[in-house]
mmCIF file of C-alpha atoms in Angstrom:
data_model
loop_
_atom_site.group_PDB
_atom_site.id
_atom_site.type_symbol
_atom_site.label_atom_id
_atom_site.label_comp_id
_atom_site.label_asym_id
_atom_site.label_seq_id
_atom_site.Cartn_x
_atom_site.Cartn_y
_atom_site.Cartn_z
ATOM 1 C CA MET A 1 -17.458 49.078 -1.960
ATOM 2 C CA LYS A 2 -13.613 48.969 -0.337
ATOM 3 C CA ASN A 3 -15.560 50.711 2.426
ATOM 4 C CA LEU A 4 -18.094 47.689 2.500
ATOM 5 C CA ILE A 5 -15.508 44.486 2.512
ATOM 6 C CA PHE A 6 -13.569 46.157 4.733
ATOM 7 C CA GLY A 7 -16.554 46.345 7.414
ATOM 8 C CA LEU A 8 -17.378 42.656 6.902
ATOM 9 C CA GLN A 9 -13.497 41.943 7.711
ATOM 10 C CA VAL A 10 -13.583 43.774 11.141
ATOM 11 C CA ALA A 11 -17.449 42.144 11.589
ATOM 12 C CA LEU A 12 -15.562 38.518 11.036
ATOM 13 C CA LEU A 13 -13.109 39.502 12.587
ATOM 14 C CA ALA A 14 -14.596 40.311 15.584
ATOM 15 C CA THR A 15 -17.270 36.760 16.089
ATOM 16 C CA LEU A 16 -14.184 35.237 15.798
ATOM 17 C CA PHE A 17 -12.118 36.478 18.438
ATOM 18 C CA THR A 18 -15.324 36.502 20.506
ATOM 19 C CA SER A 19 -15.563 32.952 19.615
ATOM 20 C CA CYS A 20 -12.431 31.938 20.471
ATOM 21 C CA SER A 21 -12.718 34.669 24.003
ATOM 22 C CA SER A 22 -15.782 32.026 24.822
ATOM 23 C CA ASP A 23 -13.742 29.032 24.467
ATOM 24 C CA ASP A 24 -13.626 27.015 27.292
ATOM 25 C CA TYR A 25 -10.075 26.167 27.935
ATOM 26 C CA HIS A 26 -9.795 21.910 28.960
ATOM 27 C CA TYR A 27 -6.347 21.560 30.644
ATOM 28 C CA ILE A 28 -4.652 18.108 31.063
ATOM 29 C CA ASP A 29 -3.442 17.560 34.265
ATOM 30 C CA SER A 30 -0.637 15.616 35.043
ATOM 31 C CA PRO A 31 -0.697 12.334 35.630
ATOM 32 C CA LYS A 32 0.166 11.426 39.804
ATOM 33 C CA VAL A 33 3.670 10.660 40.733
ATOM 34 C CA TYR A 34 3.143 7.418 43.244
ATOM 35 C CA GLU A 35 5.720 6.432 45.901
ATOM 36 C CA GLU A 36 6.003 2.860 47.384
ATOM 37 C CA LYS A 37 8.248 2.621 50.260
ATOM 38 C CA VAL A 38 9.151 0.187 53.229
ATOM 39 C CA VAL A 39 10.895 1.881 55.843
ATOM 40 C CA VAL A 40 12.848 -0.252 58.669
ATOM 41 C CA ALA A 41 14.492 0.591 61.812
ATOM 42 C CA ASN A 42 18.333 0.059 62.117
ATOM 43 C CA ARG A 43 17.928 -0.515 65.698
ATOM 44 C CA GLY A 44 22.054 -0.762 66.175
ATOM 45 C CA ALA A 45 22.911 1.820 63.707
ATOM 46 C CA GLY A 46 20.713 5.110 64.749
ATOM 47 C CA SER A 47 19.137 5.853 61.385
ATOM 48 C CA ILE A 48 15.751 4.791 59.017
ATOM 49 C CA SER A 49 16.597 2.418 55.815
ATOM 50 C CA PHE A 50 13.586 3.543 52.867
ATOM 51 C CA ILE A 51 13.655 0.782 50.333
ATOM 52 C CA ASP A 52 12.260 0.966 47.117
ATOM 53 C CA ALA A 53 9.296 -2.058 47.490
ATOM 54 C CA THR A 54 9.416 -2.539 43.721
ATOM 55 C CA SER A 55 13.242 -2.019 42.286
ATOM 56 C CA ASN A 56 14.759 -2.765 46.680
ATOM 57 C CA GLN A 57 17.148 0.538 46.650
ATOM 58 C CA VAL A 58 17.636 1.396 49.364
ATOM 59 C CA SER A 59 18.711 5.577 50.998
ATOM 60 C CA MET A 60 19.187 6.300 54.381
ATOM 61 C CA LEU A 61 18.344 8.341 57.306
ATOM 62 C CA ALA A 62 20.824 9.748 60.255
ATOM 63 C CA ILE A 63 18.342 10.199 63.468
ATOM 64 C CA SER A 64 21.818 11.497 65.629
ATOM 65 C CA GLY A 65 22.003 9.738 69.157
ATOM 66 C CA SER A 66 18.738 7.374 68.156
ATOM 67 C CA GLU A 67 17.892 3.595 68.689
ATOM 68 C CA PRO A 68 14.943 3.681 66.219
ATOM 69 C CA MET A 69 12.937 0.265 67.691
ATOM 70 C CA TYR A 70 9.557 0.682 64.712
ATOM 71 C CA VAL A 71 7.893 3.244 62.644
ATOM 72 C CA VAL A 72 4.233 3.334 61.697
ATOM 73 C CA TYR A 73 3.370 5.797 59.241
ATOM 74 C CA VAL A 74 -0.029 7.707 59.273
ATOM 75 C CA PRO A 75 -1.808 7.595 55.599
ATOM 76 C CA THR A 76 -3.662 10.906 56.818
ATOM 77 C CA LYS A 77 -1.191 12.451 58.289
ATOM 78 C CA ASP A 78 1.079 12.110 55.959
ATOM 79 C CA LYS A 79 4.649 11.298 58.097
ATOM 80 C CA ILE A 80 6.619 8.485 59.140
ATOM 81 C CA PHE A 81 6.394 8.095 62.958
ATOM 82 C CA VAL A 82 10.077 6.836 64.822
ATOM 83 C CA GLY A 83 10.340 4.894 68.216
ATOM 84 C CA ASP A 84 13.314 6.024 69.737
ATOM 85 C CA ARG A 85 14.448 4.006 72.616
ATOM 86 C CA ALA A 86 17.321 6.077 73.709
ATOM 87 C CA GLY A 87 16.216 9.648 72.784
ATOM 88 C CA LYS A 88 12.577 8.385 74.867
ATOM 89 C CA LYS A 89 10.602 10.013 71.919
ATOM 90 C CA ILE A 90 9.074 9.607 68.878
ATOM 91 C CA HIS A 91 10.334 11.349 65.602
ATOM 92 C CA ILE A 92 8.249 12.720 63.105
ATOM 93 C CA ILE A 93 9.703 12.693 59.622
ATOM 94 C CA ASN A 94 8.288 13.630 56.765
ATOM 95 C CA PRO A 95 8.123 10.832 53.693
ATOM 96 C CA GLN A 96 8.463 13.780 51.677
ATOM 97 C CA THR A 97 11.966 15.233 52.024
ATOM 98 C CA LYS A 98 12.693 12.642 54.019
ATOM 99 C CA ALA A 99 13.814 14.820 57.045
ATOM 100 C CA VAL A 100 12.619 14.960 60.746
ATOM 101 C CA GLU A 101 10.438 18.099 61.385
ATOM 102 C CA SER A 102 10.041 17.475 64.568
ATOM 103 C CA SER A 103 9.906 14.986 68.635
ATOM 104 C CA ILE A 104 7.360 14.156 71.055
ATOM 105 C CA THR A 105 8.442 13.608 74.466
ATOM 106 C CA VAL A 106 7.338 10.267 75.695
ATOM 107 C CA GLY A 107 7.265 7.297 78.739
ATOM 108 C CA ASN A 108 10.723 5.145 79.184
ATOM 109 C CA GLY A 109 11.872 2.102 77.291
ATOM 110 C CA VAL A 110 9.989 2.898 73.950
ATOM 111 C CA PHE A 111 8.996 -0.162 72.284
ATOM 112 C CA HIS A 112 6.062 -1.032 70.193
ATOM 113 C CA MET A 113 3.594 1.164 68.685
ATOM 114 C CA TRP A 114 0.980 1.775 66.813
ATOM 115 C CA ALA A 115 -1.860 4.022 65.409
ATOM 116 C CA ASP A 116 -5.542 3.564 65.426
ATOM 117 C CA GLY A 117 -6.578 3.492 61.385
ATOM 118 C CA LEU A 118 -8.643 6.649 61.227
ATOM 119 C CA GLY A 119 -5.402 8.646 62.275
ATOM 120 C CA LYS A 120 -6.604 9.749 66.270
ATOM 121 C CA GLN A 121 -4.145 7.926 67.749
ATOM 122 C CA LEU A 122 -1.171 6.552 68.454
ATOM 123 C CA TRP A 123 0.560 4.216 71.532
ATOM 124 C CA VAL A 124 3.930 3.476 72.565
ATOM 125 C CA SER A 125 4.592 1.000 74.470
ATOM 126 C CA ASN A 126 7.457 1.940 77.532
ATOM 127 C CA ASP A 127 9.088 -1.341 78.697
ATOM 128 C CA ILE A 128 10.761 0.186 81.278
ATOM 129 C CA ASP A 129 8.321 2.722 83.291
ATOM 130 C CA ASN A 130 5.677 0.514 82.856
ATOM 131 C CA THR A 131 3.037 3.377 81.227
ATOM 132 C CA ILE A 132 1.603 3.150 77.014
ATOM 133 C CA SER A 133 1.881 7.557 75.612
ATOM 134 C CA VAL A 134 -1.066 7.792 74.106
ATOM 135 C CA ILE A 135 -0.275 10.475 71.185
ATOM 136 C CA ASP A 136 -3.423 12.299 69.856
ATOM 137 C CA LEU A 137 -2.305 12.426 66.057
ATOM 138 C CA ASN A 138 -3.770 16.149 65.565
ATOM 139 C CA THR A 139 -1.423 17.935 68.203
ATOM 140 C CA ASN A 140 1.322 15.641 68.326
ATOM 141 C CA THR A 141 0.786 15.957 71.696
ATOM 142 C CA VAL A 142 0.680 13.642 74.410
ATOM 143 C CA VAL A 143 -2.292 13.262 76.130
ATOM 144 C CA LYS A 144 -2.539 9.793 78.589
ATOM 145 C CA THR A 145 -0.065 8.136 80.042
ATOM 146 C CA ILE A 146 -1.510 4.647 80.979
ATOM 147 C CA ASN A 147 0.265 3.006 84.018
ATOM 148 C CA VAL A 148 -0.374 -0.589 82.371
ATOM 149 C CA GLY A 149 0.576 -1.938 86.308
ATOM 150 C CA MET A 150 3.146 -4.604 84.269
ATOM 151 C CA LYS A 151 5.509 -4.626 81.385
ATOM 152 C CA PRO A 152 4.271 -3.898 77.927
ATOM 153 C CA HIS A 153 5.368 -4.876 75.141
ATOM 154 C CA ASP A 154 3.338 -5.372 71.520
ATOM 155 C CA VAL A 155 0.257 -3.000 71.194
ATOM 156 C CA PHE A 156 -2.680 -2.059 68.566
ATOM 157 C CA LEU A 157 -4.974 0.028 67.282
ATOM 158 C CA SER A 158 -8.451 -1.598 65.696
ATOM 159 C CA LYS A 159 -8.813 0.483 62.479
ATOM 160 C CA ASP A 160 -12.335 2.018 63.519
ATOM 161 C CA ALA A 161 -10.078 4.123 66.537
ATOM 162 C CA THR A 162 -12.090 2.347 69.230
ATOM 163 C CA LYS A 163 -10.139 -0.598 71.411
ATOM 164 C CA ALA A 164 -6.292 -0.982 71.803
ATOM 165 C CA TYR A 165 -4.698 -4.212 72.311
ATOM 166 C CA VAL A 166 -1.535 -4.385 74.469
ATOM 167 C CA SER A 167 0.592 -7.392 75.251
ATOM 168 C CA VAL A 168 2.122 -7.628 78.823
ATOM 169 C CA PHE A 169 5.115 -10.125 80.407
ATOM 170 C CA ASN A 170 5.467 -11.615 82.920
ATOM 171 C CA ALA A 171 8.667 -11.461 84.723
ATOM 172 C CA ASP A 172 7.679 -15.639 85.906
ATOM 173 C CA ALA A 173 8.230 -17.902 83.262
ATOM 174 C CA ALA A 174 5.981 -20.210 84.645
ATOM 175 C CA ILE A 175 2.799 -17.928 85.225
ATOM 176 C CA PRO A 176 1.029 -17.064 81.023
ATOM 177 C CA ASP A 177 1.330 -13.461 79.767
ATOM 178 C CA LYS A 178 -0.716 -11.044 79.369
ATOM 179 C CA VAL A 179 -3.508 -9.838 76.310
ATOM 180 C CA TYR A 180 -5.356 -6.028 77.206
ATOM 181 C CA MET A 181 -7.819 -4.647 76.202
ATOM 182 C CA TYR A 182 -8.821 -0.685 76.444
ATOM 183 C CA SER A 183 -10.949 2.505 75.702
ATOM 184 C CA THR A 184 -9.418 4.820 73.564
ATOM 185 C CA SER A 185 -12.103 7.328 73.910
ATOM 186 C CA ASP A 186 -11.865 7.253 78.152
ATOM 187 C CA TYR A 187 -8.927 4.236 78.255
ATOM 188 C CA SER A 188 -9.600 2.606 80.685
ATOM 189 C CA LYS A 189 -9.111 -1.516 80.590
ATOM 190 C CA THR A 190 -12.210 -3.596 79.135
ATOM 191 C CA GLY A 191 -10.633 -7.036 79.126
ATOM 192 C CA GLU A 192 -8.215 -9.205 79.283
ATOM 193 C CA ALA A 193 -7.054 -12.722 78.228
ATOM 194 C CA SER A 194 -4.729 -15.096 78.977
ATOM 195 C CA VAL A 195 -2.093 -16.111 76.647
ATOM 196 C CA GLY A 196 1.597 -17.810 75.937
ATOM 197 C CA LYS A 197 4.893 -16.151 76.561
ATOM 198 C CA ASP A 198 6.648 -13.398 75.159
ATOM 199 C CA PRO A 199 2.853 -12.472 72.281
ATOM 200 C CA HIS A 200 2.644 -10.112 69.703
ATOM 201 C CA LEU A 201 -0.980 -8.236 67.516
ATOM 202 C CA TYR A 202 -2.809 -8.399 64.958
ATOM 203 C CA HIS A 203 -6.010 -7.141 64.528
ATOM 204 C CA LEU A 204 -8.370 -8.264 61.556
ATOM 205 C CA PRO A 205 -11.704 -5.765 61.031
ATOM 206 C CA ALA A 206 -13.388 -8.967 58.544
ATOM 207 C CA SER A 207 -13.411 -10.916 61.162
ATOM 208 C CA ASN A 208 -12.561 -9.196 64.411
ATOM 209 C CA LYS A 209 -10.065 -11.346 65.794
ATOM 210 C CA LEU A 210 -6.986 -10.504 66.646
ATOM 211 C CA PHE A 211 -3.967 -12.829 66.295
ATOM 212 C CA VAL A 212 -2.093 -13.506 68.962
ATOM 213 C CA ALA A 213 1.792 -14.909 67.667
ATOM 214 C CA CYS A 214 3.177 -16.510 70.803
ATOM 215 C CA GLN A 215 7.684 -17.080 70.613
ATOM 216 C CA SER A 216 5.900 -19.767 73.668
ATOM 217 C CA GLY A 217 5.548 -21.568 70.336
ATOM 218 C CA GLN A 218 1.563 -20.807 69.959
ATOM 219 C CA VAL A 219 -0.527 -18.615 67.304
ATOM 220 C CA TYR A 220 -4.464 -17.388 68.921
ATOM 221 C CA ALA A 221 -7.179 -16.210 68.158
ATOM 222 C CA LEU A 222 -9.638 -13.702 70.093
ATOM 223 C CA ASN A 223 -12.656 -12.093 69.656
ATOM 224 C CA GLY A 224 -12.126 -8.823 69.405
ATOM 225 C CA SER A 225 -14.770 -7.962 71.037
ATOM 226 C CA ASN A 226 -14.163 -9.988 74.249
ATOM 227 C CA LEU A 227 -10.421 -11.652 73.872
ATOM 228 C CA SER A 228 -12.186 -15.054 74.220
ATOM 229 C CA VAL A 229 -10.091 -17.581 72.439
ATOM 230 C CA ILE A 230 -11.508 -19.520 68.774
ATOM 231 C CA SER A 231 -8.530 -21.068 68.110
ATOM 232 C CA ASN A 232 -5.238 -22.038 69.704
ATOM 233 C CA ASN A 233 -2.232 -24.108 67.537
ATOM 234 C CA ALA A 234 1.206 -25.003 68.087
ATOM 235 C CA PHE A 235 3.445 -23.058 66.010
ATOM 236 C CA ILE A 236 7.090 -23.152 66.949
ATOM 237 C CA GLY A 237 9.190 -19.908 67.614
ATOM 238 C CA ALA A 238 5.545 -18.171 66.738
ATOM 239 C CA HIS A 239 6.654 -14.000 67.305
ATOM 240 C CA GLY A 240 6.068 -10.800 63.822
ATOM 241 C CA ILE A 241 2.624 -10.931 62.293
ATOM 242 C CA PHE A 242 0.983 -9.910 59.688
ATOM 243 C CA PRO A 243 -1.442 -10.262 56.861
ATOM 244 C CA SER A 244 -2.695 -10.284 53.575
ATOM 245 C CA PRO A 245 -4.283 -7.518 52.201
ATOM 246 C CA ASP A 246 -7.888 -9.584 51.754
ATOM 247 C CA GLN A 247 -7.353 -10.230 55.736
ATOM 248 C CA ASN A 248 -7.349 -14.426 53.649
ATOM 249 C CA THR A 249 -3.864 -15.081 55.467
ATOM 250 C CA VAL A 250 -1.626 -14.476 58.103
ATOM 251 C CA PHE A 251 1.844 -14.613 57.663
ATOM 252 C CA VAL A 252 4.312 -15.325 61.109
ATOM 253 C CA THR A 253 7.416 -15.757 61.391
ATOM 254 C CA ASN A 254 9.520 -18.766 63.478
ATOM 255 C CA ILE A 255 11.873 -16.527 64.932
ATOM 256 C CA THR A 256 13.916 -18.744 65.823
ATOM 257 C CA GLY A 257 13.532 -21.254 63.548
ATOM 258 C CA GLN A 258 14.069 -19.197 60.104
ATOM 259 C CA GLN A 259 10.500 -20.036 58.831
ATOM 260 C CA LEU A 260 7.520 -18.347 57.314
ATOM 261 C CA TYR A 261 4.729 -20.009 58.404
ATOM 262 C CA LEU A 262 1.431 -19.349 56.494
ATOM 263 C CA ILE A 263 -1.857 -19.253 57.983
ATOM 264 C CA ASN A 264 -5.886 -19.798 57.533
ATOM 265 C CA ALA A 265 -6.672 -16.437 59.190
ATOM 266 C CA THR A 266 -10.686 -18.869 59.430
ATOM 267 C CA THR A 267 -9.576 -21.871 60.855
ATOM 268 C CA GLY A 268 -6.120 -21.296 62.497
ATOM 269 C CA MET A 269 -4.098 -24.481 61.257
ATOM 270 C CA GLN A 270 -1.329 -24.167 58.793
ATOM 271 C CA ASN A 271 -1.558 -23.665 54.958
ATOM 272 C CA GLY A 272 1.229 -26.080 53.315
ATOM 273 C CA MET A 273 4.568 -25.942 55.085
ATOM 274 C CA PRO A 274 6.724 -23.294 56.197
ATOM 275 C CA LEU A 275 9.869 -21.850 54.329
ATOM 276 C CA MET A 276 12.697 -21.490 55.181
ATOM 277 C CA THR A 277 13.889 -17.517 55.472
ATOM 278 C CA LEU A 278 17.263 -16.085 53.450
ATOM 279 C CA SER A 279 18.669 -15.461 56.546
ATOM 280 C CA ALA A 280 18.588 -16.494 59.842
ATOM 281 C CA THR A 281 16.586 -14.387 63.040
ATOM 282 C CA PRO A 282 13.822 -13.650 60.945
ATOM 283 C CA HIS A 283 11.459 -10.683 63.340
ATOM 284 C CA ASN A 284 9.449 -8.436 61.477
ATOM 285 C CA ILE A 285 6.854 -8.961 58.643
ATOM 286 C CA VAL A 286 5.435 -6.530 56.098
ATOM 287 C CA VAL A 287 3.602 -7.293 52.911
ATOM 288 C CA ASN A 288 3.458 -4.597 49.616
ATOM 289 C CA GLU A 289 -0.825 -3.210 49.061
ATOM 290 C CA ASP A 290 -1.231 -6.026 45.608
ATOM 291 C CA GLY A 291 -0.353 -8.773 48.392
ATOM 292 C CA ASN A 292 2.320 -9.896 46.281
ATOM 293 C CA LYS A 293 5.682 -9.188 48.128
ATOM 294 C CA MET A 294 6.638 -9.201 51.764
ATOM 295 C CA PHE A 295 9.412 -7.937 53.816
ATOM 296 C CA VAL A 296 11.365 -9.847 56.606
ATOM 297 C CA THR A 297 13.909 -7.916 59.034
ATOM 298 C CA HIS A 298 16.234 -10.094 60.507
ATOM 299 C CA SER A 299 17.322 -8.057 63.657
ATOM 300 C CA GLY A 300 20.664 -9.041 65.867
ATOM 301 C CA GLY A 301 23.561 -7.151 66.788
ATOM 302 C CA ALA A 302 25.522 -7.297 63.480
ATOM 303 C CA ALA A 303 22.556 -8.519 61.246
ATOM 304 C CA THR A 304 21.907 -6.240 58.120
ATOM 305 C CA ALA A 305 19.762 -7.504 56.280
ATOM 306 C CA VAL A 306 16.403 -7.302 54.791
ATOM 307 C CA SER A 307 14.982 -10.230 52.653
ATOM 308 C CA THR A 308 11.784 -10.332 50.443
ATOM 309 C CA TYR A 309 9.853 -12.691 48.845
ATOM 310 C CA THR A 310 6.781 -13.518 46.356
ATOM 311 C CA ILE A 311 3.551 -14.009 47.057
ATOM 312 C CA SER A 312 1.465 -15.638 45.039
ATOM 313 C CA GLY A 313 -2.083 -17.097 47.302
ATOM 314 C CA THR A 314 -1.138 -19.396 50.162
ATOM 315 C CA THR A 315 2.831 -19.944 48.476
ATOM 316 C CA LEU A 316 5.951 -18.024 49.330
ATOM 317 C CA THR A 317 8.497 -18.501 47.113
ATOM 318 C CA ALA A 318 12.277 -16.339 48.254
ATOM 319 C CA GLY A 319 12.796 -12.984 46.622
ATOM 320 C CA THR A 320 16.323 -11.419 47.135
ATOM 321 C CA THR A 321 18.718 -10.715 50.732
ATOM 322 C CA ILE A 322 19.117 -6.181 50.652
ATOM 323 C CA THR A 323 21.355 -4.581 53.018
ATOM 324 C CA ALA A 324 19.809 -1.650 55.744
ATOM 325 C CA GLY A 325 21.539 -0.510 58.857
ATOM 326 C CA THR A 326 22.307 -3.090 61.916
ATOM 327 C CA ASN A 327 20.526 -4.229 62.847
ATOM 328 C CA PRO A 328 16.962 -4.227 61.617
ATOM 329 C CA PHE A 329 13.748 -4.362 63.171
ATOM 330 C CA GLY A 330 10.824 -2.707 62.934
ATOM 331 C CA LEU A 331 9.578 -1.945 59.851
ATOM 332 C CA ALA A 332 6.524 0.052 57.366
ATOM 333 C CA TYR A 333 5.197 -0.769 54.810
ATOM 334 C CA TYR A 334 3.620 2.328 52.594
ATOM 335 C CA ILE A 335 2.714 3.862 49.204
ATOM 336 C CA ARG A 336 1.633 7.401 48.976
ATOM 337 C CA GLU A 337 1.060 10.203 46.469
ATOM 338 C CA VAL A 338 4.621 11.918 45.726
ATOM 339 C CA LYS A 339 4.232 16.474 45.731
#
């Protein structure tokens, strides 16, 4: 009888262990953590500032001997690219470690730069040697130097990575500046258009419109395929330009008049009245992913301000002023998973 009971106990235990060993264990993954930052190039400080896009807290990374002009975040590579005018380089920063990983030598006179939406190429405007450095983002090497023939300034690549737009300056104040269009596959110039003076660019993929903000007092909308003029409206001091995430509104700084314009992307006309900015010389703009917060750099030899604004539809409300480094210039927004 004892042997029978013992046998039953052994069988029961064996069944229990077999059952347990065959269970599928499901472990709950840790929730993903994201960081949301605005990176600011401090031209006069040789540094970049990282601003928390929610709390406005600031940290800083010094890049020895540098003159940071503009910054670009490339999501497909999870890297930050910083244009260094003094060093004739593009510095590659790991956003996880906030450290410079490597640098790429480019042309003389580094100014504006932009990457396409697929993370294939980064184009850098060099306004002293009048060239564009084309960087392959898979190898981080310069694969082409384009001789522009005039002084290049702003540059913008289409989201689909097929076209590049470059604004060029004419030294004669009486002659309009231009926008050149290039193929990103063979680097050939495929079109050009005359615009106002000191033009800055942003292409909207949804409508295929290239908006051109000219400090001489105009904002153009050009056809992104052939650069024909869709609209041309007067906006005094138009300079920095960035759209809302839904691409219905284009925000433009009035750099000479300390204002922000809200422009209807369909009509090219102003929505409401311009808003006075919190500091003088509003230069460049970014908007967060949710489309409810704007960051603006205020440039100048002794300037340090980055101002914020709340966006609600077509209404802007002034927020606060954040202290960055000396002469905050270009800026970029990103949201990324913390790894």
